């Protein structure tokens, strides 16, 4: 889809995946590395446990299909000239340099824009390129703390805990890939490049499921409860031990989930696990009954104990088979070995089969970003050896020019300034819950016109999720809905009526993209098959987003992000080694996967601009999220080891912990990435002088002793004060923050992360601004999320040209319900 696009990857493990995503979509990627290689090559585990820059499994998993070019940008003027020549012919640059670092070399964004005004330049940094924390460092653990996700994850009686496969920079890399493709969409029309600024802190905040809005909405951010989440007064448990491991179960209530829970308790009753009264609870209205006092939190806790006892009588497979047979929301917490043997992925031809050095047989590695009706893309090959392509690439650099229609003039660049890059893109949105709407929120943020179709006959799941505005449950006040649907137009249509289908068909004729996130087959049953849509609009792109994709033996499996996370391996790799896994907070694949869906869709639009062809896109949220588990998949297949949860320990770094500070449930994430940082910490904390000489591997071996000393020392300090002192001496650190703290975080205030929009029902309300922005374009949402049926006149009258009589007839026919 991105044939002809050349990407320069000047990143390390914090940004490698951004370029790899574009590579997976067809772009050529040149990894420009310093002598000795970029930092990912130094990170273990290593193939066969042999420490070698060409054997790092982190490098192997994040740099597949790239070509390696070694240039000494820091110390060689000649190599800087060679880099400039590469930039002259490039389309996209990703870099993770510290703010100002490239400017000091004469390679800053304005320097490079003069060389190539068509260049799309994406900077990926911990906190963004400007602001009071712009110079702070944030390895994985620190970025998770700064973004609010870490405080939500883990057991209440222990420190917050991360996924043992580092995740923070995958969020940032996903946003970086999307930013590049958003800019390329506009560049196809104008020839003008753009600069995008990615903050890992802001990217990570997506993984809180809008809990960061809690303070402004008059409620309290959810707390760690060990394998679950707090929703208002109740603790929702997501992890359930069984005979041979754990499963994840969505045990909730309401219009969307209640029928699943009813069927679950019918099964429990059949096997003698509960009485009739428990079986016959009104799971649709149970939430309302909790609010009125007809049901109690204590009763909900009792029902959880009933379910817990039932799970202990079954194996993972028995529970999963029951889920498939009875349409229940249950999934096994898979190990990485389980994931590699999962039949569904094999049947869908998901895996890239890649030959790796020293391994007999091909490894199974994350496959296509998205499946398309154009056919399966070629697998990404193995990661390159250091400098393997330097000579060949440099020999032809002078002949390469960007893939743009015209070379932009100064007037062209001025015309683009201040304009959102996706203006003119038209999207018909049938997305649902969280993962799907998050995809189209990105498009709305950057200028696309989104028409969102709902039905008042079945309230959208996202409208039922906390936090609620002014802490009052209300279909118009869900922070999750308001955040994920900002900037969209909204209408109500009943597509089961003839009149409603006619409205949808007219909107299909208008749209460039139709996006839906219903259970596979539901859209087809309404009569909206891809063949029908293509007959109405030959160039339309249909994006279908679902938990496990549109094909395969489990395609009909309905579920949420917690279930996808469990099946993909995230649950098993999150928690403490001496306890049951807890999994990342909430529906984790719902937060990760939209980045890849956006990338796949924009790449398809890029291809359509060249060919005029529409397509059917099949996006599996679980498959997309598995890109963030690449090192663990490598470790199992190359070294034969299953990546296990290990608290906050890191294989390469020590100290690497969440350490206590003064206050209730108060912590600082603290990481020494270098020997120099460790020596500075030893000096600040007055540790044993002999410790300062310990190398990284020695510190890892003495982790328990060292981190106990850090914890004993840190507990007397204020968290913000300690983090600032540590950052000043080169130690990565940040307090684990909640919603209250995030709302006054000076970095987020500087970045304009909190935005107020005018809502049709609630007036001025705060939401999160776009996760990334472009130079010259204010980082603001396009508007508020729509109230139910709010934009009937704008859509049916303004876009489709219906007159008042026709709209009235539709109302009478019940088509606008």
GROMACS .gro file of N, CA and C in nm, residues 363-364 632-641:
model
   36
  363UNK      N    1   1.045  -1.871   1.226
  363UNK     CA    2   0.977  -1.822   1.346
  363UNK      C    3   0.843  -1.762   1.307
  364UNK      N    4   0.746  -1.773   1.397
  364UNK     CA    5   0.615  -1.711   1.378
  364UNK      C    6   0.615  -1.575   1.446
  632UNK      N    7   0.876  -1.102   2.333
  632UNK     CA    8   0.836  -1.225   2.402
  632UNK      C    9   0.815  -1.339   2.303
  633UNK      N   10   0.756  -1.309   2.188
  633UNK     CA   11   0.738  -1.412   2.085
  633UNK      C   12   0.874  -1.461   2.035
  634UNK      N   13   0.969  -1.368   2.020
  634UNK     CA   14   1.105  -1.406   1.979
  634UNK      C   15   1.170  -1.495   2.086
  635UNK      N   16   1.161  -1.455   2.210
  635UNK     CA   17   1.226  -1.528   2.319
  635UNK      C   18   1.180  -1.674   2.323
  636UNK      N   19   1.051  -1.696   2.307
  636UNK     CA   20   1.000  -1.833   2.312
  636UNK      C   21   1.051  -1.915   2.194
  637UNK      N   22   1.048  -1.857   2.076
  637UNK     CA   23   1.080  -1.935   1.957
  637UNK      C   24   1.230  -1.949   1.931
  638UNK      N   25   1.308  -1.855   1.980
  638UNK     CA   26   1.453  -1.861   1.958
  638UNK      C   27   1.523  -1.929   2.075
  639UNK      N   28   1.486  -1.891   2.197
  639UNK     CA   29   1.553  -1.945   2.315
  639UNK      C   30   1.472  -2.050   2.389
  640UNK      N   31   1.348  -2.073   2.347
  640UNK     CA   32   1.267  -2.176   2.411
  640UNK      C   33   1.219  -2.141   2.549
  641UNK      N   34   1.216  -2.012   2.583
  641UNK     CA   35   1.172  -1.968   2.716
  641UNK      C   36   1.043  -1.888   2.705
   0.00000   0.00000   0.00000
